[in-house]
XYZ file of C-alpha atoms in Angstrom:
410
model
C 0.000 0.000 0.000
C 1.365 3.400 -1.019
C 1.194 5.751 1.963
C 1.167 9.484 1.345
C 2.363 12.472 3.331
C -1.025 13.235 4.857
C 0.018 16.787 5.702
C -0.644 17.642 2.054
C -4.300 16.736 2.477
C -4.618 19.470 5.109
C -3.796 22.211 2.609
C -6.627 24.253 1.068
C -7.665 23.038 -2.368
C -5.308 25.222 -4.397
C -2.624 27.869 -4.202
C -3.851 31.489 -3.876
C -2.650 32.552 -7.303
C -4.222 29.488 -8.905
C -7.598 30.627 -7.542
C -7.039 34.077 -8.987
C -6.046 32.658 -12.374
C -9.177 30.500 -12.432
C -11.454 33.473 -11.684
C -9.765 35.619 -14.325
C -9.981 32.861 -16.938
C -13.666 32.355 -16.218
C -14.245 36.074 -16.633
C -12.301 36.143 -19.922
C -14.353 33.259 -21.276
C -17.578 35.051 -20.403
C -16.310 38.441 -21.625
C -13.877 37.770 -24.501
C -13.756 41.431 -25.562
C -12.759 42.757 -22.129
C -9.241 44.193 -21.784
C -7.955 42.992 -18.436
C -5.104 44.741 -16.644
C -3.289 42.453 -14.237
C -1.848 44.030 -11.113
C -2.186 40.858 -9.086
C 0.680 38.388 -9.382
C 4.115 39.864 -8.802
C 5.598 39.008 -12.188
C 7.745 41.543 -13.992
C 7.287 43.091 -17.432
C 10.634 44.791 -18.115
C 13.172 42.641 -20.006
C 16.448 41.415 -18.591
C 19.250 43.992 -18.362
C 21.127 44.258 -21.643
C 24.331 43.432 -19.768
C 22.814 40.103 -18.725
C 21.635 39.350 -22.260
C 25.130 39.974 -23.621
C 26.657 37.802 -20.896
C 24.254 34.995 -21.707
C 25.065 35.151 -25.418
C 28.757 34.947 -24.612
C 28.167 32.035 -22.239
C 26.107 30.189 -24.862
C 28.973 30.554 -27.319
C 31.330 29.124 -24.689
C 29.092 26.075 -24.372
C 29.532 25.425 -28.098
C 33.270 24.698 -27.818
C 34.941 21.846 -25.987
C 37.627 24.104 -24.534
C 35.100 26.365 -22.800
C 32.190 23.961 -22.331
C 30.831 23.632 -18.774
C 29.140 20.547 -17.393
C 28.248 20.096 -13.756
C 29.208 23.132 -11.751
C 29.543 23.601 -7.979
C 26.119 23.260 -6.402
C 26.776 26.275 -4.184
C 27.431 28.486 -7.213
C 30.432 29.370 -9.350
C 33.136 31.385 -7.626
C 32.777 34.211 -10.147
C 29.180 34.837 -9.043
C 29.546 34.077 -5.347
C 32.555 36.371 -4.979
C 30.776 39.123 -6.912
C 27.768 38.819 -4.597
C 29.967 39.010 -1.511
C 31.840 42.072 -2.757
C 28.824 44.053 -3.972
C 25.969 43.099 -1.660
C 27.890 42.736 1.586
C 31.460 43.999 1.720
C 30.414 47.200 -0.067
C 28.087 47.794 2.906
C 30.783 46.929 5.432
C 29.350 43.485 6.161
C 31.635 40.512 6.731
C 30.056 37.681 4.760
C 32.359 35.019 3.313
C 31.993 33.110 0.061
C 31.306 29.788 1.779
C 28.277 31.325 3.486
C 26.550 32.052 0.151
C 24.494 29.435 -1.711
C 23.260 30.218 -5.226
C 19.863 28.719 -6.079
C 16.961 28.878 -8.517
C 14.812 31.169 -6.378
C 13.995 32.524 -2.942
C 10.635 30.786 -3.122
C 12.477 27.480 -3.376
C 14.893 28.288 -0.578
C 12.357 29.664 1.886
C 10.348 26.521 1.311
C 13.248 24.091 1.390
C 15.052 25.535 4.407
C 12.689 23.565 6.620
C 14.434 20.363 5.535
C 17.252 21.068 8.015
C 14.967 22.138 10.873
C 13.241 19.855 13.365
C 9.497 19.265 13.239
C 9.091 20.217 16.903
C 10.045 23.848 16.268
C 7.300 26.384 16.931
C 6.905 28.664 13.907
C 5.930 32.342 14.060
C 4.797 34.271 11.000
C 3.799 37.850 10.405
C 0.173 38.023 9.298
C -0.517 38.700 6.419
C 2.352 36.705 4.949
C 3.729 35.211 1.729
C 1.775 31.902 1.492
C 4.834 29.739 0.821
C 6.097 30.193 4.386
C 2.914 28.721 5.809
C 2.173 26.076 3.203
C 5.622 24.489 3.335
C 5.377 24.185 7.117
C 1.982 22.540 6.670
C 3.563 20.091 4.229
C 6.331 19.318 6.709
C 3.949 18.778 9.638
C 4.800 21.803 11.813
C 1.545 23.709 11.343
C -1.015 21.473 13.014
C -4.614 21.726 11.766
C -6.490 24.485 9.958
C -8.975 26.151 12.312
C -12.273 27.820 11.459
C -10.673 31.259 11.867
C -8.247 30.549 9.019
C -5.272 29.981 11.303
C -3.167 26.858 11.777
C -3.274 25.456 15.279
C 0.498 25.193 15.869
C 1.539 28.416 14.141
C 1.999 31.649 16.098
C 0.508 34.612 14.230
C 1.935 38.127 14.540
C -0.716 40.506 13.166
C 0.434 43.405 10.986
C -2.359 45.880 10.364
C -2.923 49.608 10.133
C -3.687 49.606 13.851
C -0.070 48.700 14.712
C 1.476 50.480 11.698
C 2.204 47.038 10.214
C 4.962 46.473 12.800
C 4.645 43.020 14.391
C 4.874 42.670 18.164
C 7.232 40.172 19.743
C 5.528 36.851 20.483
C 4.247 36.347 24.005
C 4.777 32.598 23.792
C 7.797 30.457 22.982
C 8.758 30.338 19.305
C 11.780 28.834 17.585
C 11.516 29.982 13.953
C 10.453 33.479 12.877
C 9.704 34.437 9.279
C 10.312 38.097 8.458
C 10.054 39.606 4.968
C 11.150 43.237 4.565
C 10.396 45.205 2.491
C 7.247 43.221 3.067
C 5.285 41.095 0.682
C 2.318 41.681 0.623
C 1.939 44.962 2.547
C 4.870 46.834 0.995
C 5.839 48.178 4.427
C 9.250 48.116 6.111
C 11.052 47.950 9.436
C 13.668 50.480 10.487
C 17.038 49.338 11.796
C 15.901 49.934 15.365
C 12.717 47.923 14.809
C 14.639 45.038 13.251
C 17.175 45.109 16.094
C 14.360 44.248 18.506
C 13.861 40.986 16.624
C 17.554 40.138 16.463
C 17.899 40.773 20.204
C 14.863 38.567 20.839
C 16.333 35.749 18.743
C 19.679 35.998 20.510
C 18.011 35.852 23.927
C 15.725 32.944 23.039
C 18.006 30.942 20.726
C 15.476 31.430 17.935
C 16.106 31.469 14.185
C 15.054 34.371 11.940
C 14.369 33.493 8.309
C 14.764 36.899 6.663
C 13.379 37.223 3.139
C 15.101 40.235 1.577
C 13.948 39.678 -1.988
C 12.861 43.311 -2.372
C 15.828 45.109 -0.806
C 16.739 46.772 -4.120
C 13.529 48.816 -3.881
C 14.531 50.486 -0.614
C 14.649 54.279 -0.919
C 14.780 55.390 2.726
C 18.105 55.517 4.580
C 16.877 54.053 7.886
C 15.610 50.846 6.268
C 18.258 48.076 6.335
C 19.128 46.334 3.084
C 20.372 43.270 4.972
C 19.569 41.865 8.386
C 23.321 41.533 8.899
C 23.462 45.302 9.327
C 22.123 44.527 12.796
C 24.721 43.497 15.381
C 24.472 39.829 16.299
C 22.325 38.853 13.320
C 24.911 36.437 11.942
C 24.296 34.278 15.011
C 20.536 34.027 14.504
C 19.518 34.776 10.902
C 19.439 33.260 7.440
C 18.934 35.758 4.609
C 17.279 35.102 1.250
C 17.963 37.280 -1.814
C 16.734 37.056 -5.392
C 17.430 38.419 -8.874
C 13.782 37.887 -9.866
C 12.244 41.269 -9.084
C 15.569 43.119 -8.993
C 16.705 42.252 -12.513
C 13.772 40.487 -14.144
C 14.891 36.902 -13.517
C 11.393 35.571 -12.754
C 11.593 33.309 -15.812
C 15.369 32.908 -15.739
C 15.653 31.769 -12.110
C 18.554 32.809 -9.943
C 18.784 33.710 -6.269
C 20.980 33.076 -3.274
C 20.759 32.330 0.424
C 23.242 33.350 3.117
C 23.755 30.940 6.009
C 26.443 32.324 8.342
C 28.914 29.886 9.878
C 28.299 31.488 13.271
C 24.665 30.328 13.138
C 23.999 27.224 15.213
C 21.067 24.902 15.685
C 20.721 22.365 18.459
C 20.050 18.670 18.904
C 17.461 17.622 21.475
C 20.324 16.943 23.855
C 21.527 20.533 23.476
C 24.539 19.898 21.220
C 25.370 22.737 18.829
C 25.258 21.975 15.094
C 26.288 24.295 12.251
C 23.282 25.213 10.097
C 25.720 26.222 7.365
C 26.998 22.639 7.207
C 23.493 21.197 7.270
C 22.303 23.474 4.469
C 25.417 22.723 2.442
C 24.675 19.005 2.811
C 21.044 19.460 1.830
C 21.884 21.805 -1.060
C 24.531 19.567 -2.573
C 22.368 16.460 -2.203
C 19.090 17.746 -3.623
C 20.232 20.449 -6.049
C 22.576 20.346 -9.034
C 23.164 24.059 -9.259
C 21.949 26.986 -11.351
C 23.032 26.716 -15.022
C 26.337 28.341 -15.940
C 24.662 30.569 -18.528
C 22.235 31.947 -15.937
C 24.962 32.576 -13.381
C 26.905 34.595 -15.944
C 23.766 36.656 -16.526
C 23.423 37.250 -12.785
C 27.085 38.219 -12.487
C 26.587 40.821 -15.227
C 24.008 42.610 -13.054
C 26.943 43.825 -10.954
C 28.943 45.289 -13.845
C 28.972 49.052 -14.278
C 26.439 48.876 -17.093
C 24.475 46.145 -15.328
C 24.070 48.196 -12.161
C 22.912 51.172 -14.191
C 20.368 49.086 -16.092
C 19.050 47.395 -12.946
C 18.703 50.774 -11.253
C 16.684 52.052 -14.204
C 14.369 49.047 -14.005
C 13.846 49.493 -10.265
C 13.141 53.177 -10.855
C 10.564 52.283 -13.505
C 8.638 50.045 -11.109
C 8.910 52.502 -8.225
C 7.447 55.176 -10.485
C 4.553 52.816 -11.226
C 4.118 52.306 -7.492
C 4.007 56.062 -6.958
C 1.365 56.456 -9.655
C -0.812 53.762 -8.082
C -0.291 55.029 -4.527
C -1.035 58.648 -5.352
C -3.912 57.790 -7.667
C -5.708 55.666 -5.096
C -5.003 58.133 -2.303
C -6.581 60.884 -4.413
C -9.587 58.614 -4.776
C -9.925 58.625 -1.001
C -8.716 55.086 -0.452
C -6.306 54.215 2.342
C -3.075 52.893 0.839
C 0.184 51.626 2.328
C 3.549 50.579 0.924
C 4.815 51.522 -2.517
C 7.678 53.657 -1.187
C 10.356 51.045 -0.492
C 8.508 48.305 -2.299
C 6.743 47.412 -5.570
C 3.595 46.468 -3.617
C 0.695 48.705 -2.681
C -1.616 47.506 0.101
C -5.112 48.952 -0.229
C -7.829 49.059 2.412
C -11.074 47.881 0.822
C -13.778 50.570 0.731
C -17.102 50.467 2.545
C -16.169 47.432 4.618
C -16.019 45.102 1.620
C -14.312 41.749 1.987
C -11.060 41.139 0.160
C -12.643 38.756 -2.335
C -15.652 41.038 -2.704
C -13.392 43.933 -3.701
C -11.417 41.625 -6.003
C -14.619 40.563 -7.768
C -15.791 44.159 -8.062
C -12.545 45.327 -9.659
C -12.457 42.370 -12.057
C -16.089 42.506 -13.122
C -16.672 46.263 -13.142
C -13.266 47.748 -13.986
C -11.407 44.750 -15.488
C -8.471 45.223 -13.101
C -6.934 42.256 -11.268
C -5.472 42.555 -7.768
C -4.761 39.989 -5.052
C -7.213 39.570 -2.162
C -5.449 40.363 1.103
C -7.121 37.522 2.994
C -5.238 35.114 0.728
C -2.114 36.118 2.642
C -3.619 35.346 6.050
C -6.499 36.277 8.381
C -5.128 39.770 9.094
C -5.174 40.458 5.360
C -8.968 40.475 5.317
C -10.260 43.863 4.268
C -7.219 44.626 2.092
C -6.123 44.096 -1.512
C -2.582 43.958 -2.911
C -1.664 45.688 -6.161
C 1.731 45.368 -7.826
C 3.814 47.930 -9.682
C 5.275 45.374 -12.090
C 2.993 46.219 -15.000
C 3.929 48.468 -17.884
C 3.724 52.210 -17.380
C 0.875 52.398 -19.896
C -1.156 49.686 -18.160
C -0.438 51.205 -14.756
C -1.770 54.588 -15.849
C -4.812 52.971 -17.448
C -5.469 50.887 -14.331
C -5.368 53.980 -12.128
C -7.694 55.747 -14.551
C -10.150 52.887 -14.189
C -9.733 52.729 -10.414
C -10.796 56.385 -10.236
C -14.217 55.109 -11.326
C -14.700 53.063 -8.149
C -18.154 53.790 -6.844
C -19.062 51.691 -3.843
């Protein structure tokens, strides 16, 4: 008899964005002439930096000749990319991260989901609420989440509400937790923590021997000086935090797939008997066993993002999306809606008008204005009453979407 992992049967029927896609497809079938503007899923529209394209072409040519052909590469990433990451993303900010603490991968989504492989099932998990669904779902799959309750929460997960009432700043847990997921700039709310606010979490983790899983996929969008680009800017963080970074939203690699995770050698986990174990060594073992590495061609493209021209092109792309965010934020604010985020982030978090539910507002925008957002409740119970919009569309579609949103009449 083939036994399954029964934790999978506890998950809701489908992934949030699958539900959205189904609703949009049903609408398109019923209204084939409608022009739909999608500001829901966080996919990008700007092409890869020209520097990356040129690097890929060169790398493809190398693969055509025996003398320069590359087969299996190091699972952790080629030295040329890892060293470039260390120099530009860490040492340039005065942070002491070494090459053997960096692991190149095919995406932060993969890594934030897979990191649980090296962590015990008895750990108590804390998440900010609302939250990127992958953090929760992968813990459900592993068996750490317990059962889904009628209030939309999982019985073994500690929820840290982030709403307008607390300025979207989570409070420290009042009960014991072992693993804390933090994503800043935040997906979905688009809000941030200052260095002082993040220090509170690092100090908590140090005191309680807890692990912070810090998703920094949107750090390139930071515009304010008091918002840290890396958790390692906070003293002591290397002893308690793993950081996840991605080229997806920074340089348009959503379809090209490249990211990296930093696991400091100073970071320790513990056996049940209290023995210290290096999480860096555990992740290295997991990574090299289950992953064959990002393709050479893609890593050359990622490396090119750090060239003089690459940095300029990436900065222009980030500026393009931040301008879209500004247009959405200011347009909705002028409409009288309460909006958050969109300053250090490509996400705008909108309070639904007239007490509408998240899905109710989603349906209204789709059916009446042909604009697609993401219902806030899909990110967790505290997301009810909000909707997420993204700035990753084209400038033309963004302006048109805002023009349509000005017609909201509820």
